[in-house]
PDB file of C-alpha atoms and ligand atoms in Angstrom:
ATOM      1  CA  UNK A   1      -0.315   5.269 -13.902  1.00  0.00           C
ATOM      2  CA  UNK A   2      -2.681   2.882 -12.399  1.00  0.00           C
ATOM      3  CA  UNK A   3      -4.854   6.003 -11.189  1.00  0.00           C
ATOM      4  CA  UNK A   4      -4.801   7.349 -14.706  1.00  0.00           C
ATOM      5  CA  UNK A   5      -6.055   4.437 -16.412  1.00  0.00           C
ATOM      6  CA  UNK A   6      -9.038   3.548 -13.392  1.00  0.00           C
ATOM      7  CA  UNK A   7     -10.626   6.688 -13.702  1.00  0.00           C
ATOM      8  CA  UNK A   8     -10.328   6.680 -17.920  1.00  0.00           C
ATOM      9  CA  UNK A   9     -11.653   2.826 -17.749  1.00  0.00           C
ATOM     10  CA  UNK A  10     -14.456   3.745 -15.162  1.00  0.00           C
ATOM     11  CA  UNK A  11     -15.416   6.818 -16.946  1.00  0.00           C
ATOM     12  CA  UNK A  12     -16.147   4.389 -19.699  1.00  0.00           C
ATOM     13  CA  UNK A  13     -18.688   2.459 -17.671  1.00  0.00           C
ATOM     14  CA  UNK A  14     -16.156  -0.273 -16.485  1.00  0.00           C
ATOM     15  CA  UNK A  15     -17.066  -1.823 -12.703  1.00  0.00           C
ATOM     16  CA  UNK A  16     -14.008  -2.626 -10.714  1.00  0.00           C
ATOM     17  CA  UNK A  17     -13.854  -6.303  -9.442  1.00  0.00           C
ATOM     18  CA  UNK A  18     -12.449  -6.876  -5.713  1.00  0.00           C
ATOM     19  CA  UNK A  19     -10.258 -10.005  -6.353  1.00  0.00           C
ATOM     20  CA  UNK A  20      -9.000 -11.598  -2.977  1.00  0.00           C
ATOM     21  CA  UNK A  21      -7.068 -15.073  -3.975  1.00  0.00           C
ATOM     22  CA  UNK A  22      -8.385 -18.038  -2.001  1.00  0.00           C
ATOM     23  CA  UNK A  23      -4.394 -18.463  -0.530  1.00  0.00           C
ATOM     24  CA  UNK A  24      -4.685 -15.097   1.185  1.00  0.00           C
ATOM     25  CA  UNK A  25      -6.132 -14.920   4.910  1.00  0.00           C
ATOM     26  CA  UNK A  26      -7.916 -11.794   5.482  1.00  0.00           C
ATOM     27  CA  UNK A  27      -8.866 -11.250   8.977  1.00  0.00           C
ATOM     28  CA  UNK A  28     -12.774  -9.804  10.606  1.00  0.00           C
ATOM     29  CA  UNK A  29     -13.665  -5.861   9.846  1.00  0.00           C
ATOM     30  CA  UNK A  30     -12.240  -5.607   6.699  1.00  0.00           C
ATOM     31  CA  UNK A  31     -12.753  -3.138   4.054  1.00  0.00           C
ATOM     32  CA  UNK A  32     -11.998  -4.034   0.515  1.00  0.00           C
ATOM     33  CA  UNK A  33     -12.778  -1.082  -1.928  1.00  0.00           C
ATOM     34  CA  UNK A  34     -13.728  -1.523  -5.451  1.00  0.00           C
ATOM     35  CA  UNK A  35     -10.563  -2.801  -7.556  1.00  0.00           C
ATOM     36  CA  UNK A  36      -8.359  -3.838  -5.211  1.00  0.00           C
ATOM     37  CA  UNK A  37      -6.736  -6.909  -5.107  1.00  0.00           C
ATOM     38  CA  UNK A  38      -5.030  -9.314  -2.570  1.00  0.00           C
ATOM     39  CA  UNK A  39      -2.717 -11.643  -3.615  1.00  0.00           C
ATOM     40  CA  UNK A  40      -1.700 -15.485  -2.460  1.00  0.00           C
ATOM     41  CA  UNK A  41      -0.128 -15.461   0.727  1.00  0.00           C
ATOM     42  CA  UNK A  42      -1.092 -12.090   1.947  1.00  0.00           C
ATOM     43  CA  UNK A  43      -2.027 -11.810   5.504  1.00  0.00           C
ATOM     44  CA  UNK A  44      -4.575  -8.966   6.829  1.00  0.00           C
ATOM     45  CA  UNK A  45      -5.227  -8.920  10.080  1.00  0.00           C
ATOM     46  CA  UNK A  46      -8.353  -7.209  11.352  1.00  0.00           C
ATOM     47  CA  UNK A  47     -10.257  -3.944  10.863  1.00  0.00           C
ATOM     48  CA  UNK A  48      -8.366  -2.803   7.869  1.00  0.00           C
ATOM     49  CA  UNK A  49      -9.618  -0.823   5.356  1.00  0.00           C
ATOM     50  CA  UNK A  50      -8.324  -1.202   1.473  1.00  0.00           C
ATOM     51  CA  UNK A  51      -8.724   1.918  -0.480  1.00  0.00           C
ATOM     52  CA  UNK A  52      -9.678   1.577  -4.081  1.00  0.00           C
ATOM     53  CA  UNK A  53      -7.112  -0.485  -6.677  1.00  0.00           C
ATOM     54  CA  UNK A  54      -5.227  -1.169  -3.569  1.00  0.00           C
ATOM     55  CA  UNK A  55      -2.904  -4.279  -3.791  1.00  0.00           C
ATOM     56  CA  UNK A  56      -1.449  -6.635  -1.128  1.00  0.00           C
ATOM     57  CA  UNK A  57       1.173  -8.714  -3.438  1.00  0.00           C
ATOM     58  CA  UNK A  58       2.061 -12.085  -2.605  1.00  0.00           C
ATOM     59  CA  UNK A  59       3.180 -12.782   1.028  1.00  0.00           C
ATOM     60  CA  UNK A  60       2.504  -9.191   2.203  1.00  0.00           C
ATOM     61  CA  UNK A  61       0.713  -8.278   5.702  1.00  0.00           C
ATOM     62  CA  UNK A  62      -1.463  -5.988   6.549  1.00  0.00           C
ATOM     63  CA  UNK A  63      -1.420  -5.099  10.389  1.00  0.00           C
ATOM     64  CA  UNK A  64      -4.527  -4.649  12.830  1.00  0.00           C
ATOM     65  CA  UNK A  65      -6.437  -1.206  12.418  1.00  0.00           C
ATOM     66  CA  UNK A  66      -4.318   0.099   9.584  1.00  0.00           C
ATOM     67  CA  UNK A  67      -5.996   1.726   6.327  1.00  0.00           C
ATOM     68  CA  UNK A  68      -4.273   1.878   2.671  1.00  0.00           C
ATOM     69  CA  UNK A  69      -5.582   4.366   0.853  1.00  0.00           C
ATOM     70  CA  UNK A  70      -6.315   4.240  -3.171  1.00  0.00           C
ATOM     71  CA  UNK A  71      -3.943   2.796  -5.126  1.00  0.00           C
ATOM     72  CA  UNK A  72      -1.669   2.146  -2.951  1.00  0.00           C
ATOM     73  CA  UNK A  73       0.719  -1.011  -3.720  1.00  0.00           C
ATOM     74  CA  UNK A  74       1.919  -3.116  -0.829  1.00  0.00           C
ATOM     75  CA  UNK A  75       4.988  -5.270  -2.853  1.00  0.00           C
ATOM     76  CA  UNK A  76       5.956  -8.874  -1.985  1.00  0.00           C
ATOM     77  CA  UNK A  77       6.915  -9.595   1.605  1.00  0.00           C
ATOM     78  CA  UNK A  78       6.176  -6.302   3.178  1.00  0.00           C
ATOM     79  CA  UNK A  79       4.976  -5.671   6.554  1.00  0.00           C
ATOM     80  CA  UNK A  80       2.385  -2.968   7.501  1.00  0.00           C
ATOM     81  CA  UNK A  81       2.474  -3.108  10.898  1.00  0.00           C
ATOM     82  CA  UNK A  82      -0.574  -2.453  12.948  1.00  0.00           C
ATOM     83  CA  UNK A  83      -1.987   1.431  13.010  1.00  0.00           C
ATOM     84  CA  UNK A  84      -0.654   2.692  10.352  1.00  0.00           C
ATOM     85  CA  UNK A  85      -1.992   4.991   7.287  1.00  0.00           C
ATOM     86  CA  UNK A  86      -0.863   4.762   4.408  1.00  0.00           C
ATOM     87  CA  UNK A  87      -1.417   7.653   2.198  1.00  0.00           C
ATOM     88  CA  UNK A  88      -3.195   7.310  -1.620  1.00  0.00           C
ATOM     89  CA  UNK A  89      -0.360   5.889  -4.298  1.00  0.00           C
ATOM     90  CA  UNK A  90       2.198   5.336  -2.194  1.00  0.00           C
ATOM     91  CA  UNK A  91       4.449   2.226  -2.735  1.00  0.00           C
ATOM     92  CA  UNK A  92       5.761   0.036  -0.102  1.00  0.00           C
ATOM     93  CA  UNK A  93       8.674  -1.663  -1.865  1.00  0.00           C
ATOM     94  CA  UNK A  94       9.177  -5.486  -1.262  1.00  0.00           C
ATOM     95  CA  UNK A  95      10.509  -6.834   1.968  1.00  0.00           C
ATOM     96  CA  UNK A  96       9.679  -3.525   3.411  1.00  0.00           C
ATOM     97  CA  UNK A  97       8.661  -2.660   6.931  1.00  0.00           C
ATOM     98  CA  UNK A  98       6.634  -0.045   8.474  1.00  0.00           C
ATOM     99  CA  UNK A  99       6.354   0.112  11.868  1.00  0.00           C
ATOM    100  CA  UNK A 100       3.583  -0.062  14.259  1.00  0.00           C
ATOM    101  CA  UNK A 101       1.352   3.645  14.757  1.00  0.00           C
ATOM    102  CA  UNK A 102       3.068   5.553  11.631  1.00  0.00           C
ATOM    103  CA  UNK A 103       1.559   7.580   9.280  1.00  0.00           C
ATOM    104  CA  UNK A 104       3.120   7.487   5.043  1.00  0.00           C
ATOM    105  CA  UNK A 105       2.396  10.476   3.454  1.00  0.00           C
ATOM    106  CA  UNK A 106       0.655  10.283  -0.048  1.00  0.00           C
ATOM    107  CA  UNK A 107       2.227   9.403  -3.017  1.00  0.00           C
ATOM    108  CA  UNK A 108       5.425   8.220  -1.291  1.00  0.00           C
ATOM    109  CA  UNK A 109       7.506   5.486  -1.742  1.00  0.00           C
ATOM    110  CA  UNK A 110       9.114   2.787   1.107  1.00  0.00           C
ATOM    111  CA  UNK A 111      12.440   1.526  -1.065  1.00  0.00           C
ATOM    112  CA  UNK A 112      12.670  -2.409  -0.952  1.00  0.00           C
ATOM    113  CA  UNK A 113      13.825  -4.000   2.685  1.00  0.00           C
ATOM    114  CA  UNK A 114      13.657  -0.392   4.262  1.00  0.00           C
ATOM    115  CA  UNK A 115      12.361  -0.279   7.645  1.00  0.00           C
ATOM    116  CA  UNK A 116      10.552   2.881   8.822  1.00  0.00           C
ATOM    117  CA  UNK A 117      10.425   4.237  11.786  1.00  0.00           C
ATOM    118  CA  UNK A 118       9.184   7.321  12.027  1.00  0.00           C
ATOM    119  CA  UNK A 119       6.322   9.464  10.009  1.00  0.00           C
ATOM    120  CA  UNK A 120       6.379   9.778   6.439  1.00  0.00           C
ATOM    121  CA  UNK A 121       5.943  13.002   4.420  1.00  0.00           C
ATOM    122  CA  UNK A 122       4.186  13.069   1.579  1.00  0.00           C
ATOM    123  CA  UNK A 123       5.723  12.235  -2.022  1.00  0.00           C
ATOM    124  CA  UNK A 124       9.222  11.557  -0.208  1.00  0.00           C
ATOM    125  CA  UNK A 125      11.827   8.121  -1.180  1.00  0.00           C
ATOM    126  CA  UNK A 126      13.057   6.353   1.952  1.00  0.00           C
ATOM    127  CA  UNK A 127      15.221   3.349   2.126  1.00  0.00           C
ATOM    128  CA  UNK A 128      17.495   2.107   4.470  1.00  0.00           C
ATOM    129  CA  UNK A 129      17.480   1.034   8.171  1.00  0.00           C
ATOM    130  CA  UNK A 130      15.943   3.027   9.742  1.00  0.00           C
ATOM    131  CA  UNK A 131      15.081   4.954   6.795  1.00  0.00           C
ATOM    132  CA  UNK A 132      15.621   8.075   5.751  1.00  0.00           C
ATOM    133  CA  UNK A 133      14.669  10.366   2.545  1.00  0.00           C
ATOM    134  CA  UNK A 134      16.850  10.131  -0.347  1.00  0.00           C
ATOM    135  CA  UNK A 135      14.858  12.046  -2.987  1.00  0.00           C
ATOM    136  CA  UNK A 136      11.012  12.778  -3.552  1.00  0.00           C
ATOM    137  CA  UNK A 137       8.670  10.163  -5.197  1.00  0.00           C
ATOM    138  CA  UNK A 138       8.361   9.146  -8.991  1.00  0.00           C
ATOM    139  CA  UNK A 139       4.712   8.154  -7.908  1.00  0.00           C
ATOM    140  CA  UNK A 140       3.932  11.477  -6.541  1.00  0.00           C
TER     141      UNK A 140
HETATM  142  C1  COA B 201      13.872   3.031  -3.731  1.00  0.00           C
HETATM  143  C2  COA B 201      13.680   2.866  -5.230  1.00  0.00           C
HETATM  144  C3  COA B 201      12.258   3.313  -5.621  1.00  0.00           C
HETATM  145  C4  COA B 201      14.709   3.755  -5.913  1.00  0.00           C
HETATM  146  O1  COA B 201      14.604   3.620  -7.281  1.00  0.00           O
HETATM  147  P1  COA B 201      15.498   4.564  -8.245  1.00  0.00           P
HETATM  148  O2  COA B 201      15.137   5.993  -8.016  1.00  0.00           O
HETATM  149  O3  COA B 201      15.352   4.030  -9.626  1.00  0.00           O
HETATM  150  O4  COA B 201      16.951   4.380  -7.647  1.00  0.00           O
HETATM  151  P2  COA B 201      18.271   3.789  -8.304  1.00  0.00           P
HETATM  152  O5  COA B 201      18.076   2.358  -8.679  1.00  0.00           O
HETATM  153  O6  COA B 201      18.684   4.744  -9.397  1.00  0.00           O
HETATM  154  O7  COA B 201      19.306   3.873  -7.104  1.00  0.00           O
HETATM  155  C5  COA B 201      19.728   5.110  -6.584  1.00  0.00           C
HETATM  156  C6  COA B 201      20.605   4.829  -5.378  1.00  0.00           C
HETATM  157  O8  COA B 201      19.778   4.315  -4.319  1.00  0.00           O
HETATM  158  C7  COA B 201      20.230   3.018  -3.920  1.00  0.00           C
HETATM  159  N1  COA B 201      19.041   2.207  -3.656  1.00  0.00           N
HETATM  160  C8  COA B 201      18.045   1.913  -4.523  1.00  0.00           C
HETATM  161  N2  COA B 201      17.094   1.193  -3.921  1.00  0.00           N
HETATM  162  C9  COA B 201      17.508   1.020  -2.658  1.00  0.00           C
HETATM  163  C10 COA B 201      16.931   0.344  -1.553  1.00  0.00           C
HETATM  164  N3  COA B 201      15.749  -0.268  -1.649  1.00  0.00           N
HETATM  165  N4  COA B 201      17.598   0.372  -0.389  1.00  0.00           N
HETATM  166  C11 COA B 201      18.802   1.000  -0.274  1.00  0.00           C
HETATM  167  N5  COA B 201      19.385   1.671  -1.305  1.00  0.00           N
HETATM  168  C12 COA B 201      18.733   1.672  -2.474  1.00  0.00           C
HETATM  169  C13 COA B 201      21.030   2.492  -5.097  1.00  0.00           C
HETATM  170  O9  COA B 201      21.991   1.545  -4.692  1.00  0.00           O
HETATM  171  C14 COA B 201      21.666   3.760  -5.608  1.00  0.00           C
HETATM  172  O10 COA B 201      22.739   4.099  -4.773  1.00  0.00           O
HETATM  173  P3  COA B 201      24.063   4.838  -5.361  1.00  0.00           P
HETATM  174  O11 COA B 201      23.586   6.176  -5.856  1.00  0.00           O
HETATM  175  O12 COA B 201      24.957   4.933  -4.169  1.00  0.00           O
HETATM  176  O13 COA B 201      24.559   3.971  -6.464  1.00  0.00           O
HETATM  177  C15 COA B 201      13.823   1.404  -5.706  1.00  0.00           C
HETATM  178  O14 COA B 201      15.173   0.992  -5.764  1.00  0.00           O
HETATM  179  C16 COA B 201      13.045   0.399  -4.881  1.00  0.00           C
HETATM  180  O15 COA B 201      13.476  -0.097  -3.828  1.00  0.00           O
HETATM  181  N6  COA B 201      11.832   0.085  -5.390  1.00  0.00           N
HETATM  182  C17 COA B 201      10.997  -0.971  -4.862  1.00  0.00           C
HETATM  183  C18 COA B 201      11.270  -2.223  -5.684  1.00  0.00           C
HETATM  184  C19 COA B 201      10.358  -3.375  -5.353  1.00  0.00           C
HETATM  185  O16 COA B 201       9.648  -3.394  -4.373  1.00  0.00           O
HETATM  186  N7  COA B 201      10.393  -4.348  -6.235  1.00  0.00           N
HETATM  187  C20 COA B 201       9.531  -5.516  -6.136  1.00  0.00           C
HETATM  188  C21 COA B 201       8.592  -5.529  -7.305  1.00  0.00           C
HETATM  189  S1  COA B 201       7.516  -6.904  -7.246  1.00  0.00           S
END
């Protein structure tokens, strides 16, 4: 949804803003893409790299060398630990945690207080600890 209405609002000449709120702490060698946003109380560590429309909620972190791609959504209190991809529209449900060196398939989506711990495919629902697929993605 989010996708859909970027591209039809920058087709019509709009400019994405980066908006980073003054409560977040955003570490050195980061990347923040046109439209994304960071919210109060988000933590990103260093050399990061936020895709376009990509959003860090509030209280969210962002580990070391990890990269969200476009329009992907990082809910309240998740962690994104450090080396880790996460693939373009995938959601990382709140309380979430992904673990250190993974890789989340596009358009996939982390059910709230899951913790992964192993490799994502694309477009597939985990929750649970660990998690494990329960269906394929409505953001696929
Ligand atoms: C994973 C998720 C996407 C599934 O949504 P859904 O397809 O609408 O699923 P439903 O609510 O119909 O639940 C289906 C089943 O999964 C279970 N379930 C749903 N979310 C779950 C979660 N996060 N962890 C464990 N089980 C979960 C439900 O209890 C239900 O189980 P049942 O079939 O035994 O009754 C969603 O529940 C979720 O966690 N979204 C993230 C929410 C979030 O981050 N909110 C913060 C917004 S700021």
């Amino acid at each position: 949804m989010r996708a859909r209405i970027a591209e039809k609002a920058e087709a019509w000449g709009a400019r994405p803003a980066v908006l980073v709120h003054p409560a977040a702490v955003v570490g050195t060698r980061v990347r923040i893409s046109p439209g994304a946003v960071v919210c109060g109380g988000a933590q990103i560590s260093t050399n990061v790299r936020l895709g376009r429309h990509a959003h860090v909620n509030p209280g969210a972190i962002i580990g070391h060398d990890s990269v969200l791609e476009d329009f992907v959504s990082v809910n309240p209190g998740a962690i994104v630990s450090g080396e880790v991809t996460v693939g373009a529209r995938t959601l990382i449900g709140a309380g979430a945690t992904v673990l250190q060196g993974l890789s989340v398939g596009e358009g996939a989506t982390v059910g709230a207080s899951a913790c992964v711990t192993k490799n994502v495919a694309a477009g597939s629902v985990m929750v649970g600890v660990p998690a494990r697929v329960v269906g394929s993605s409505i953001t696929s």
